[in-house]
XYZ file of C-alpha atoms in Angstrom:
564
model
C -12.556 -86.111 -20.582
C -12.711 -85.056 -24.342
C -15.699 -83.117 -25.759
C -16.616 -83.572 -29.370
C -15.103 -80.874 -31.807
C -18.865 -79.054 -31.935
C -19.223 -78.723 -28.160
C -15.906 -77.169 -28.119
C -16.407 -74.625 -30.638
C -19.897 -73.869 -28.817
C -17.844 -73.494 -25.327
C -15.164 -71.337 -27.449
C -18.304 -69.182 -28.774
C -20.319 -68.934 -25.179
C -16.794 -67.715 -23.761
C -15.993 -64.290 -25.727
C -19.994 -63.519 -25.871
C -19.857 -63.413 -21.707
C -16.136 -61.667 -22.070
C -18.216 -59.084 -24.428
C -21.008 -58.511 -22.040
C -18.979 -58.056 -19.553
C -16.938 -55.418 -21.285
C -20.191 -53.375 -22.135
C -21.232 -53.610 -18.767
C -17.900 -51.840 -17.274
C -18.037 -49.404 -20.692
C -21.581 -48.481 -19.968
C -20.698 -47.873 -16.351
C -17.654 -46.238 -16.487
C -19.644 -43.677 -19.072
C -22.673 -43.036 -16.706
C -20.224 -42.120 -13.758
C -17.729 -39.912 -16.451
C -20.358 -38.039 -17.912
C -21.894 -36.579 -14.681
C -18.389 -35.945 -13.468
C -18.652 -34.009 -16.513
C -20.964 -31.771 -15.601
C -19.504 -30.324 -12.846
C -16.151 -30.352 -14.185
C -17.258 -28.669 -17.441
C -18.466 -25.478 -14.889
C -15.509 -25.015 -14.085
C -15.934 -20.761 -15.151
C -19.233 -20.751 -13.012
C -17.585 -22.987 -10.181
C -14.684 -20.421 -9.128
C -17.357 -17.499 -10.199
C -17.101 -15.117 -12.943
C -15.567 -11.686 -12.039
C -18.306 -9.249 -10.515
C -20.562 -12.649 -9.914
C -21.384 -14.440 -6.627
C -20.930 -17.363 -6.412
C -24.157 -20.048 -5.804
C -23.917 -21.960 -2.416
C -23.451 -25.596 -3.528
C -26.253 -27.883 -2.767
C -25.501 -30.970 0.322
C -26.332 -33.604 -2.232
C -23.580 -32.255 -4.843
C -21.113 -31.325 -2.135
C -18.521 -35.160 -2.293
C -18.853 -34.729 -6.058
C -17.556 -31.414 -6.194
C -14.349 -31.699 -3.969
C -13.628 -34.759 -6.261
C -13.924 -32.951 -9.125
C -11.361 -30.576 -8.146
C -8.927 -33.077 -6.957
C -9.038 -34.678 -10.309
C -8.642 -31.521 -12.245
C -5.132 -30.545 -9.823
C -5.016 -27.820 -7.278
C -6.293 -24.297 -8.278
C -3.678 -22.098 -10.479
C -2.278 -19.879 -8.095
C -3.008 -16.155 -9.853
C -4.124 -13.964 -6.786
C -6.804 -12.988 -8.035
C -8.628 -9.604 -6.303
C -11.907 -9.645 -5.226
C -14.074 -8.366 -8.213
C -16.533 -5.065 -7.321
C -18.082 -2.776 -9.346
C -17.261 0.958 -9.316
C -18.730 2.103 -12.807
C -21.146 4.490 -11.360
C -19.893 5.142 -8.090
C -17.599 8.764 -7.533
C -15.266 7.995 -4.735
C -13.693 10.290 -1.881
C -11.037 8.938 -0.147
C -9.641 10.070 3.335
C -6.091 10.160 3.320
C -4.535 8.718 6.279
C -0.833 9.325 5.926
C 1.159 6.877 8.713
C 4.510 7.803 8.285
C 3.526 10.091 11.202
C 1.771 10.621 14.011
C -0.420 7.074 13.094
C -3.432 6.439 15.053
C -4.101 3.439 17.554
C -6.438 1.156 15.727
C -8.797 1.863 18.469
C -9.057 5.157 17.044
C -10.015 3.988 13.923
C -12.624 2.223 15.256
C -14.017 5.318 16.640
C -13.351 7.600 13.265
C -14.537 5.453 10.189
C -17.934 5.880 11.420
C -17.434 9.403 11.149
C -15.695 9.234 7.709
C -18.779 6.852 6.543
C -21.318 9.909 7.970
C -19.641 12.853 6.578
C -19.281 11.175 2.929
C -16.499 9.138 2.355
C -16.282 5.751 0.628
C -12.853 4.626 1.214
C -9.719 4.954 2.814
C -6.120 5.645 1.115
C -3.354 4.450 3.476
C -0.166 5.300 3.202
C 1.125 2.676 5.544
C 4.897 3.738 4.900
C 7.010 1.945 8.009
C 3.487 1.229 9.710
C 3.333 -1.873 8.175
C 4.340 -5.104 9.567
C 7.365 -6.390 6.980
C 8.627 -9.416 8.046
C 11.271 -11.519 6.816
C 13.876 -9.633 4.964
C 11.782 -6.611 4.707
C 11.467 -6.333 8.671
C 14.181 -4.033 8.916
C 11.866 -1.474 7.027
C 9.273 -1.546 10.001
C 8.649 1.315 13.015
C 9.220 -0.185 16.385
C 5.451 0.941 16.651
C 3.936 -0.428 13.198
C 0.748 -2.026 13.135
C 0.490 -5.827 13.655
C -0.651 -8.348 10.736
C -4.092 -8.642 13.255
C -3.877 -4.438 13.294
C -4.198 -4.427 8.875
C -6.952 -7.032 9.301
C -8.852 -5.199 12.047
C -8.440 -1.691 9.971
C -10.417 -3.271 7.084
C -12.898 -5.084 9.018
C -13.566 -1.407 10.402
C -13.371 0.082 7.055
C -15.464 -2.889 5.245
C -18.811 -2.115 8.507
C -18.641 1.135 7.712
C -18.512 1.180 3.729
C -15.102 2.431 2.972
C -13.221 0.762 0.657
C -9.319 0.366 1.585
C -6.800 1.859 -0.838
C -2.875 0.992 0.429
C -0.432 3.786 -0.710
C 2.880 1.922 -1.380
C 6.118 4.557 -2.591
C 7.668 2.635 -5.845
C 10.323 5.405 -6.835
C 10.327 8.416 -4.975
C 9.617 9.805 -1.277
C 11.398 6.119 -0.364
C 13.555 7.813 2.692
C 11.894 5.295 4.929
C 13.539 2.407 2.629
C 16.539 4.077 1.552
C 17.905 5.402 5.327
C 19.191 2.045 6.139
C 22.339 0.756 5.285
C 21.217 -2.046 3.552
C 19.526 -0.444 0.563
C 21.999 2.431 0.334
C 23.272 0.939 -2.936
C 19.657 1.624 -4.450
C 19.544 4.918 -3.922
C 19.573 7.218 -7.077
C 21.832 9.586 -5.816
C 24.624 8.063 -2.514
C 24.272 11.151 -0.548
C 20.280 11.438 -0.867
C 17.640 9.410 0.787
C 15.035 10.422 -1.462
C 14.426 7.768 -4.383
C 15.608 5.005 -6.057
C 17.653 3.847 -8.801
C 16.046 2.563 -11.517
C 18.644 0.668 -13.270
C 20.066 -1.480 -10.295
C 17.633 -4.865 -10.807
C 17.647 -5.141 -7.360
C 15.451 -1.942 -6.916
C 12.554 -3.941 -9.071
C 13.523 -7.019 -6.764
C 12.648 -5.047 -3.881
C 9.660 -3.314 -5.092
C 7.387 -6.488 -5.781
C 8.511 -7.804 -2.543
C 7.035 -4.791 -0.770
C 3.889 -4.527 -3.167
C 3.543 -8.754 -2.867
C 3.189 -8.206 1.277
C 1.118 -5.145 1.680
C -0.986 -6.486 -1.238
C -1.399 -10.381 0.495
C -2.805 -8.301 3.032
C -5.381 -6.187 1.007
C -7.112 -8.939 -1.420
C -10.337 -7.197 -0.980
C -8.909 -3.653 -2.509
C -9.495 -2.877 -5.995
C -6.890 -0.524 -6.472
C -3.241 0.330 -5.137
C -1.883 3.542 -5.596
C 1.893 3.338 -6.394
C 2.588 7.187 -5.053
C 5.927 7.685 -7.532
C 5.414 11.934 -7.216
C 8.474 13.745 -6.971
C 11.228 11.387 -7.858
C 13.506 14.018 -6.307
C 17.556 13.918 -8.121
C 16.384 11.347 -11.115
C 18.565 11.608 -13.640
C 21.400 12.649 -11.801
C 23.127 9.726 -10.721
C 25.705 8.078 -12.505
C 24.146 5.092 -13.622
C 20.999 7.088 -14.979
C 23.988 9.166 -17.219
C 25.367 6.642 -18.351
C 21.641 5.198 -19.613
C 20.839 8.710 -21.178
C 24.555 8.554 -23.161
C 23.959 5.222 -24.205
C 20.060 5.094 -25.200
C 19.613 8.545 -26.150
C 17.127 8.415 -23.758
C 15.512 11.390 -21.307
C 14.957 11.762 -17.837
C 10.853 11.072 -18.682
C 11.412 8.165 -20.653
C 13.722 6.341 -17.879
C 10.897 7.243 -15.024
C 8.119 5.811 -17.940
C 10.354 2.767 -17.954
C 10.407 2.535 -14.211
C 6.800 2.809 -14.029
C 5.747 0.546 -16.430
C 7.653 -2.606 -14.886
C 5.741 -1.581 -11.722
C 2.592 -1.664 -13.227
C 3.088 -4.643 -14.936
C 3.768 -6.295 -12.020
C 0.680 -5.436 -10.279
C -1.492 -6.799 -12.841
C -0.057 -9.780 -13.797
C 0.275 -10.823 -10.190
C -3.069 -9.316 -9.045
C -6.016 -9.852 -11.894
C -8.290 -7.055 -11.594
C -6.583 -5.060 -9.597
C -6.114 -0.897 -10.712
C -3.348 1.046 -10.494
C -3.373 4.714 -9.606
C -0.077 7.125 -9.307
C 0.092 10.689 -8.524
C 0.318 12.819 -11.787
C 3.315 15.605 -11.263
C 5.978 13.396 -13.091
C 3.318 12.791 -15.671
C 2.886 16.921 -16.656
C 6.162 17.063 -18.292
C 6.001 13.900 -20.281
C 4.121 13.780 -23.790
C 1.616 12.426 -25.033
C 3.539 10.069 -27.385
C 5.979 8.999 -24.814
C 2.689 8.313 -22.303
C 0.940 6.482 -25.452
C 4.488 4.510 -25.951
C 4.672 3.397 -22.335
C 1.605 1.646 -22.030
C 0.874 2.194 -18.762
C -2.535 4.237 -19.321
C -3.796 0.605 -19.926
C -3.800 -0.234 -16.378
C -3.320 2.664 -14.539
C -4.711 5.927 -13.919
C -3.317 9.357 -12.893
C -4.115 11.789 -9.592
C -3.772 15.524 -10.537
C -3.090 16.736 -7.383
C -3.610 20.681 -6.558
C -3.495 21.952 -2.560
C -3.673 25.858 -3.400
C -6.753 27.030 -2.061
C -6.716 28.721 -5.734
C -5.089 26.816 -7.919
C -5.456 27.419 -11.877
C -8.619 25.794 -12.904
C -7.900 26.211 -16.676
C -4.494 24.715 -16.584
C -6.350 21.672 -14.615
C -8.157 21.074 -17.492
C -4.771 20.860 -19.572
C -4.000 17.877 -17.949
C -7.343 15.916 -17.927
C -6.867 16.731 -21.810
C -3.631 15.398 -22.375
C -4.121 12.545 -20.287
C -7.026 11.758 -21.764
C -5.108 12.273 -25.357
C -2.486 9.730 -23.715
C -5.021 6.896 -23.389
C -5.897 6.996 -20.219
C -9.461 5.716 -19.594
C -9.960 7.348 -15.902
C -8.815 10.334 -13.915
C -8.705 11.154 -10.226
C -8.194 13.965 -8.388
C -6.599 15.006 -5.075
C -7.254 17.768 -2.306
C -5.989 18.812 1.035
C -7.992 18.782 4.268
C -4.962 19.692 6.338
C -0.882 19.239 6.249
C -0.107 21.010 2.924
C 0.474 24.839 4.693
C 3.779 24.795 6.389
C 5.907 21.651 7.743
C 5.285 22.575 11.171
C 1.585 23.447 10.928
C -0.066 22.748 13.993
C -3.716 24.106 13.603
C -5.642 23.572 10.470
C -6.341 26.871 8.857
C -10.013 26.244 7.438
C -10.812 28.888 4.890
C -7.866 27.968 2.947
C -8.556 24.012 2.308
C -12.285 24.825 2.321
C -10.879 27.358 -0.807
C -9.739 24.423 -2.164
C -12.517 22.298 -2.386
C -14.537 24.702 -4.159
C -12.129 25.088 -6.621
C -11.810 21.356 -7.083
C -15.624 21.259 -7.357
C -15.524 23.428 -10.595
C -13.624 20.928 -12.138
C -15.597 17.987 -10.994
C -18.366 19.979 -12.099
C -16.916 20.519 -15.722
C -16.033 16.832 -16.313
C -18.434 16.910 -19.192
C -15.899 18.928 -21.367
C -13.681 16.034 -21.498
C -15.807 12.716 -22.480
C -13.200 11.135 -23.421
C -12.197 10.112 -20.096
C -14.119 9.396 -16.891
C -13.419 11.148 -13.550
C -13.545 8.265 -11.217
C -12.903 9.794 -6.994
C -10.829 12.629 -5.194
C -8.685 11.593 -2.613
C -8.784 14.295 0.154
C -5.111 14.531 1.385
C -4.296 14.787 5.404
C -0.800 14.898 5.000
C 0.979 13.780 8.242
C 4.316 15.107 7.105
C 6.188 16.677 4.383
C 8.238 13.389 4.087
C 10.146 11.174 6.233
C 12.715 13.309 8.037
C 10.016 16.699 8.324
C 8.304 17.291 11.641
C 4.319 16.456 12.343
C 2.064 18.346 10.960
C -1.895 18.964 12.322
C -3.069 15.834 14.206
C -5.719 14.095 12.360
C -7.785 14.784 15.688
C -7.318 18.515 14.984
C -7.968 18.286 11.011
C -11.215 16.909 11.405
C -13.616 19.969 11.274
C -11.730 20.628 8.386
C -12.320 17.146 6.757
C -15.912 17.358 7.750
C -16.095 20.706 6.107
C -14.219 19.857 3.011
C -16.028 16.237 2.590
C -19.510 17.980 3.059
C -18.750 20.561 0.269
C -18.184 17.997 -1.555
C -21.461 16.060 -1.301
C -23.668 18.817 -1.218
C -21.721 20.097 -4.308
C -21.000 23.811 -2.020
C -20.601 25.252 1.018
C -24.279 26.595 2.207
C -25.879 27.238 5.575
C -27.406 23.938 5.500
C -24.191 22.197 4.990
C -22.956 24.204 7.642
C -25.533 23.495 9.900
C -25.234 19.818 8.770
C -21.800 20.219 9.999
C -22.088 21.712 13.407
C -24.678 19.258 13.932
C -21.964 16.301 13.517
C -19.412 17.705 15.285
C -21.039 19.320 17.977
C -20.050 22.656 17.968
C -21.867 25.846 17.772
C -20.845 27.998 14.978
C -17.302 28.203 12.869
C -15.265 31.114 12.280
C -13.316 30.221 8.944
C -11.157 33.174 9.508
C -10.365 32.704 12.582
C -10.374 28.769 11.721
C -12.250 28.412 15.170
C -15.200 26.025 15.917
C -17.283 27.572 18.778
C -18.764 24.556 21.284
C -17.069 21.789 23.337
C -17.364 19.577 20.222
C -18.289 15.576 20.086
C -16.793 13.968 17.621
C -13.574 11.138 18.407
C -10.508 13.381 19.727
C -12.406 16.507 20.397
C -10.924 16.688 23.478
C -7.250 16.672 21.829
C -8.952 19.346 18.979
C -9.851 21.605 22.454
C -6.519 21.256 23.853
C -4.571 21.662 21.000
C -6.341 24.986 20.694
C -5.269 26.294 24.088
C -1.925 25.112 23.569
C -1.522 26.842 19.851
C -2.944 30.479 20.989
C -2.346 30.571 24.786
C 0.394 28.869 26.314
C 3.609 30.370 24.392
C 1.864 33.969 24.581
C 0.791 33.513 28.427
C 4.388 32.522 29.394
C 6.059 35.249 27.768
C 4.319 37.277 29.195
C 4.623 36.053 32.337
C 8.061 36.140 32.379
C 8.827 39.051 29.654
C 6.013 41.973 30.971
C 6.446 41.719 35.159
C 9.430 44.788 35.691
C 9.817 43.328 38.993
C 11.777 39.925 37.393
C 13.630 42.202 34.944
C 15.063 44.128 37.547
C 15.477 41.347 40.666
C 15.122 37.888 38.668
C 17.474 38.694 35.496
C 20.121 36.513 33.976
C 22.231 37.584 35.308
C 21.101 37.354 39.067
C 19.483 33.630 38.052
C 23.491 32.460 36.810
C 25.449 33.900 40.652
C 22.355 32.844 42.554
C 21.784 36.067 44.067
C 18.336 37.317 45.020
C 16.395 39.096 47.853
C 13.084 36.760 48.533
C 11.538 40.412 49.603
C 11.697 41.330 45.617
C 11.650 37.713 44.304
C 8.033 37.389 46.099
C 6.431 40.307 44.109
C 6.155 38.449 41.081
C 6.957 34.690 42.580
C 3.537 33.509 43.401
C 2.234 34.754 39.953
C 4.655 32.505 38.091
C 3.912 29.926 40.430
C 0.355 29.942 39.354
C 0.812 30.321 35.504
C 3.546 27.092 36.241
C 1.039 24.928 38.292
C -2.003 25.316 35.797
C -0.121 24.500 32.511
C 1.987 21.245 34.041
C -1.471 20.492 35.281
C -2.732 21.228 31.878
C -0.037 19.543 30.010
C -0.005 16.108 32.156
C -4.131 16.061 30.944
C -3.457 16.974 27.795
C -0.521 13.927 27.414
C -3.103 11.421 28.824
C -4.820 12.473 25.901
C -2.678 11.700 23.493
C -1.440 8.125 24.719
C -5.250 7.335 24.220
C -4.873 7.903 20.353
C -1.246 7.235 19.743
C 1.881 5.671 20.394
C 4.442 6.924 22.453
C 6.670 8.360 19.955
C 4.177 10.296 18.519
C 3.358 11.573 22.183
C 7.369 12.495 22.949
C 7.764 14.739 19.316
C 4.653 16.478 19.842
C 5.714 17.483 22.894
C 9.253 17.904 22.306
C 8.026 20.547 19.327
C 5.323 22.236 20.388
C 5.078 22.023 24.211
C 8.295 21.641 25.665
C 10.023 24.800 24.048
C 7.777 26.633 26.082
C 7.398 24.589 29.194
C 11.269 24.101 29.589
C 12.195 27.968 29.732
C 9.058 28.243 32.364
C 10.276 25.566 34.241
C 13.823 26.242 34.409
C 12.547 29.940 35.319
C 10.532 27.994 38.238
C 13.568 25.894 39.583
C 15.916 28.931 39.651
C 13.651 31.057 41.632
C 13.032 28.213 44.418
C 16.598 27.397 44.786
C 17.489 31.627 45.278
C 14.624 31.663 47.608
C 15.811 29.029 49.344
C 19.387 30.873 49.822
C 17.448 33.325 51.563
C 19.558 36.608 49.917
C 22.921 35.046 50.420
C 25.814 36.559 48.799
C 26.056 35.951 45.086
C 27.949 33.084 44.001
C 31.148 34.093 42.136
């Protein structure tokens, strides 16, 4: 039907004012849902948190909107980012546990941090070395016996219940034996012949490094600092490839190790926001100023001055804080011994001497406000475990510990007084201490006292009570000598004047030493168990034993004629 030209142009007219309405209808809509999208999305700061802020738990009702705000806005950039805490005001003192021998069971652990926590610590620096679990390509780098990735998460569970904060030790250029013994990363090694660091101008070293730092660091996310170790960086300089860098650059040997360092540092904090760098300070003394200032790295990172002496040279401590603080850097730490630093094969912990140094580190502490340009921010008290890789054990941690408590107390109480003494004795169960004697009178009570105990017997008695024994009883030097032990010839009539002596002395220490074992498998693994024994039990025990095995074989001859 046709409609007059008027009724058309009203239809025409009617038409786009309903396609209008319609469009302000979807326009107003689509505005009211956008803008409080808005809102949440433009909190985007406050909805990840702001560093050293907690985050607000989101309300139910806000929850759905939320989640779709982030999937509109993409998946979170992925900057591994460590948790934020706030040390400004807080002096730390870390226990050293050095793994790359002798490392504790984490049951252990369990029983010590409380103890740590008690006597004044606030953190933990582990120096994981082949204790931790590498996997992938890196596995090769692990001890049949390292910890497992539940192990590193139970240690700072412990650690976190008991108010330490965990510091992981990683080796980035020296003291990288454990790394640089296998064949696989011989080509990195500074010198071919030496074990001892790495070469910095191979880019496979660098490679290497951020692999090692990215998995012990994926498993420490709640640290705020890493300590990058690169002390003694043994031989630099003196391979060819370091020669040839110092011909061509006109470089020095401090300059190539600033070089190394500052690619490592780098690395930490542009993979890890907010995470601190520290790095023992020896390489640092011979460097200047303007070469430290050049480098950059007192931006991120901060130096240890380490001193073990029970002595050391105060004044030419406060050298160092000066130049570093002259270098830029904003903090300073400091580092002590509690045990391991007074002879490779140290077995007890001599107590006057690391108590020495304590005191003398607490002068310095104590004098921080000569240098206000630069903030002392912990001491790291040292156990030292071994010299390095290839060195025997030194003190067990079990035995170290009145010295820890002792040196850790001193600390606190800013000396060494009768009440901190007390205060010790009191934690540790024993009745008095003889620091030069380094004995603690009393059965003691604190985790591995019964190894402490033990230990003691074995250091003073059983070396000097088989010698004598065997050395001091005329009757075996005349009857029972070499020389009668190699042709088998003996008369049980002499042989039974000093037999049932040596019996004894045998029977008590094998009885002793099969205790004394059980104790150790409680705390550690079983290579740990076999060197201890192997170096401090077993030179002893073999010659007593073999002495014991001759003697019943002659007697059971009964005086034949001597074998020719």
């Amino acid at each position: 039907m046709a409609f007059p030209r008027n009724q058309k142009l009203n239809l025409l007219r009617l038409t786009v004012l309903l396609i209008v309405a319609l469009a302000g209808i979807k326009f107003i809509f689509r505005d009211s849902v956008t803008l409080e999208l808005h809102k949440h999305i433009s909190k985007d700061n406050d909805f990840w948190g702001k560093a050293g802020e907690e985050k607000e738990e989101a309300q139910p009702h806000s929850q759905a909107l939320e989640l779709s705000a982030v999937k509109i806005m993409g998946p979170k950039e992925d900057t591994k980012k460590q948790l934020s805490k706030d040390f400004s005001t807080t002096e730390m003192r870390l226990v050293h546990l050095d793994l790359k021998g002798a490392a504790p069971k984490v049951s252990y652990l369990e029983q010590v941090f409380p103890l740590l926590s008690k006597l004044g610590a606030n953190g933990i620096l582990v120096e994981y070395e082949d204790m931790f679990p590498f996997k992938g390509e890196l596995e090769t780098l692990k001890s049949p016996y390292a910890y497992s990735e539940d192990d590193v998460e139970k240690i700072q569970q412990l650690a976190a219940l008991n108010q330490l904060e965990v510091v992981p030790l990683v080796q980035t250029f020296g003291h990288v034996e454990f790394i640089l013994k296998h064949d696989k990363y011989r080509y990195l090694r500074e010198v071919e012949r030496f074990p001892n660091s790495l070469n910095p101008h191979v880019p496979d070293t660098l490679s290497l490094l951020k692999s090692i730092l990215s998995q012990v660091m994926d498993k420490h996310r709640h640290s705020s600092w890493i300590h990058i170790g690169a002390d003694e960086v043994f031989h630099l300089g003196e391979g060819m490839d370091s020669k040839n860098w110092i011909s061509r650059s006109d470089g020095d040997v401090g300059k190539m190790y600033l070089n190394h360092i500052k690619e490592v540092v780098n690395f930490i904090v542009n993979q890890y926001k907010g995470l601190q760098v520290l790095m023992w300070d020896d390489m640092l003394r011979k460097i200047s100023v303007g070469a430290i200032q050049e480098s950059g790295i007192a931006k991120h990172a901060s130096p240890v001055l380490w001193f073990y002496a029970p002595d050391f040279d105060t004044e030419q401590t406060g050298k160092f804080i000066s130049k570093y603080a002259d270098s830029g850097f904003k903090s300073v730490w400091f580092a002590s011994a509690f045990k391991g630093t007074t002879g490779p094969a140290q077995a007890w912990t001599p107590l006057n001497y690391h108590l020495k140094n304590h005191l003398s580190w607490l002068k310095v502490i104590q004098a921080m406000s000569k240098f206000p340009f630069i903030k002392f921010q912990g001491i790291a008290l040292t156990g030292w475990q071994r010299y390095d890789h290839y060195s025997v054990l030194c003190e067990l941690l079990p035995v170290g510990i009145p010295s820890l408590a002792m040196c850790l107390q001193t600390l606190v109480n800013g000396g060494f007084t009768e009440a901190t003494k007390k205060r010790i004795l009191d934690m540790l169960g024993f009745q008095s201490i003889n620091l030069e004697k380094s004995m603690c009178e009393g059965n003691g009570a604190f985790p591995g006292s019964e190894i402490y105990r033990m230990v003691e017997q074995i250091n003073g008695q059983l070396k000097e009570s088989i010698a004598k024994v065997l050395e001091e009883e005329s009757a075996i030097k005349g009857w029972f000598s070499p020389y009668h032990r190699k042709h088998q010839f003996g008369n049980p009539r002499n042989l039974e004047n000093f037999g049932t002596k040596v019996l004894k002395v045998h029977e008590d220490w094998e009885n002793f030493i099969q205790n004394f074992r059980s104790q150790l498998e409680s705390i550690y693994f079983p290579d740990t168990v076999e060197e201890w024994m192997e170096e401090n039990v077993n030179p002893y025990m073999d010659r007593l034993r073999e002495f014991v095995r001759d003697y019943r074989e002659i007697i059971r001859l009964n005086a034949k004629p001597k074998a020719l």
